[in-house]
XYZ file of C-alpha atoms in Angstrom:
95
model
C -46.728 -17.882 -147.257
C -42.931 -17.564 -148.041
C -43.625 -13.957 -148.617
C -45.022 -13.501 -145.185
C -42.204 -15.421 -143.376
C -39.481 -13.031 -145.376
C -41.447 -9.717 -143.764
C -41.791 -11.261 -140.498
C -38.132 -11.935 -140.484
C -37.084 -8.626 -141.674
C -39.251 -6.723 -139.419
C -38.207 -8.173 -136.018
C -34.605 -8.534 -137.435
C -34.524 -12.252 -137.232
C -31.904 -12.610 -139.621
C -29.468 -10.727 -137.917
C -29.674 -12.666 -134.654
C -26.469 -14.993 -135.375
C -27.344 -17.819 -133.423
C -30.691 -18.370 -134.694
C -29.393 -18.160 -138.667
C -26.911 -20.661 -137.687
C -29.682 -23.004 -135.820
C -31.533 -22.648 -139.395
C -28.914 -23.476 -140.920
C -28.121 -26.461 -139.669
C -31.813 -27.559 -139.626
C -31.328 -27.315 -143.297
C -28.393 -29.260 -144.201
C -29.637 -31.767 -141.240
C -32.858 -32.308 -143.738
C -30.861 -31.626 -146.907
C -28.926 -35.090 -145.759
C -32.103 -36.969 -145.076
C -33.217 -36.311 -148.501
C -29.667 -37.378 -149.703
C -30.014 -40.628 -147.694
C -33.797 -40.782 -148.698
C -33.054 -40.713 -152.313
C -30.356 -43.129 -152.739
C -32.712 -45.549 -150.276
C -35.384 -44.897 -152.404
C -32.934 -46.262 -155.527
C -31.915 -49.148 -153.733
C -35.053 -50.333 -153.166
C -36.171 -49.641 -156.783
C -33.232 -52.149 -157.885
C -35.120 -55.218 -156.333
C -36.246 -56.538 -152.813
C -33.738 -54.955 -150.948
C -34.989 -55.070 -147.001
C -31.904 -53.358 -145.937
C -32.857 -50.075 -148.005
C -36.743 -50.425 -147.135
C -35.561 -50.288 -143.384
C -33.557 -47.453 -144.092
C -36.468 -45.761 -145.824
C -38.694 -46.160 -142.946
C -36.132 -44.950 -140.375
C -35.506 -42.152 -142.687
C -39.034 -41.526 -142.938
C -39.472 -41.384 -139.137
C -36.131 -38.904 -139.009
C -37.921 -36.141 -140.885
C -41.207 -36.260 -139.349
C -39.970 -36.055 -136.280
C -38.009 -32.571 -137.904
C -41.161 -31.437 -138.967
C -43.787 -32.140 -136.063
C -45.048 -28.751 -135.319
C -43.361 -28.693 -131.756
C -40.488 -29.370 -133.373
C -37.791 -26.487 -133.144
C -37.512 -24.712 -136.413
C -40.257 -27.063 -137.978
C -41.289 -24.715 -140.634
C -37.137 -24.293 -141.778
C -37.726 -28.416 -142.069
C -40.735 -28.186 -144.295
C -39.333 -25.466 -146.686
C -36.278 -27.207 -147.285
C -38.468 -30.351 -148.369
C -41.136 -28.138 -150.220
C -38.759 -26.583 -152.584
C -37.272 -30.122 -153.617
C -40.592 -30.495 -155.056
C -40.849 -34.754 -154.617
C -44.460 -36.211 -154.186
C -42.855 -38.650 -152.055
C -41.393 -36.335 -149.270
C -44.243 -33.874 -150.069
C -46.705 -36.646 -148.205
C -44.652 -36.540 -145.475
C -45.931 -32.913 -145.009
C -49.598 -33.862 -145.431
């Protein structure tokens, strides 16, 4: 599958359309910080009964689904950035 998306890119030139490497981009980090936020959360709430952090998880939760829906824009950028961290938990998020 990542195979596929690298030829597809490099065969209608996607990469070299500046805008739409710097929309990527920012999906990324966007979802890179979710998973920041998701994993200290995730600590808090391991700690103890900390409602504060479980609310946080849950809005967290609700943050990156809504990045990866598939009629999201730039889903798929969304669900590699959260495949290659490799966590069970986020992975279920993916289905």
């Amino acid at each position: 599958m990542f195979l596929q998306g690298r030829l597809s890119r490099s065969r209608i030139k996607l990469d070299e359309h500046v805008p739409l490497a710097e929309a990527r981009r920012k999906i990324w980090q966007k979802v890179d910080q979710l998973i920041a936020d998701f994993s200290t959360a995730k600590t808090r709430c391991s700690a103890g009964n900390n409602p504060s952090a479980k609310a946080k998880l849950s809005e967290i939760r609700a943050r990156i689904r809504e990045l990866i829906h598939p009629n999201a824009e730039l889903s798929a950028v969304a669900r590699w950035c959260i495949l290659v961290r490799n966590d069970s938990q986020l992975s279920k998020l993916i289905g």
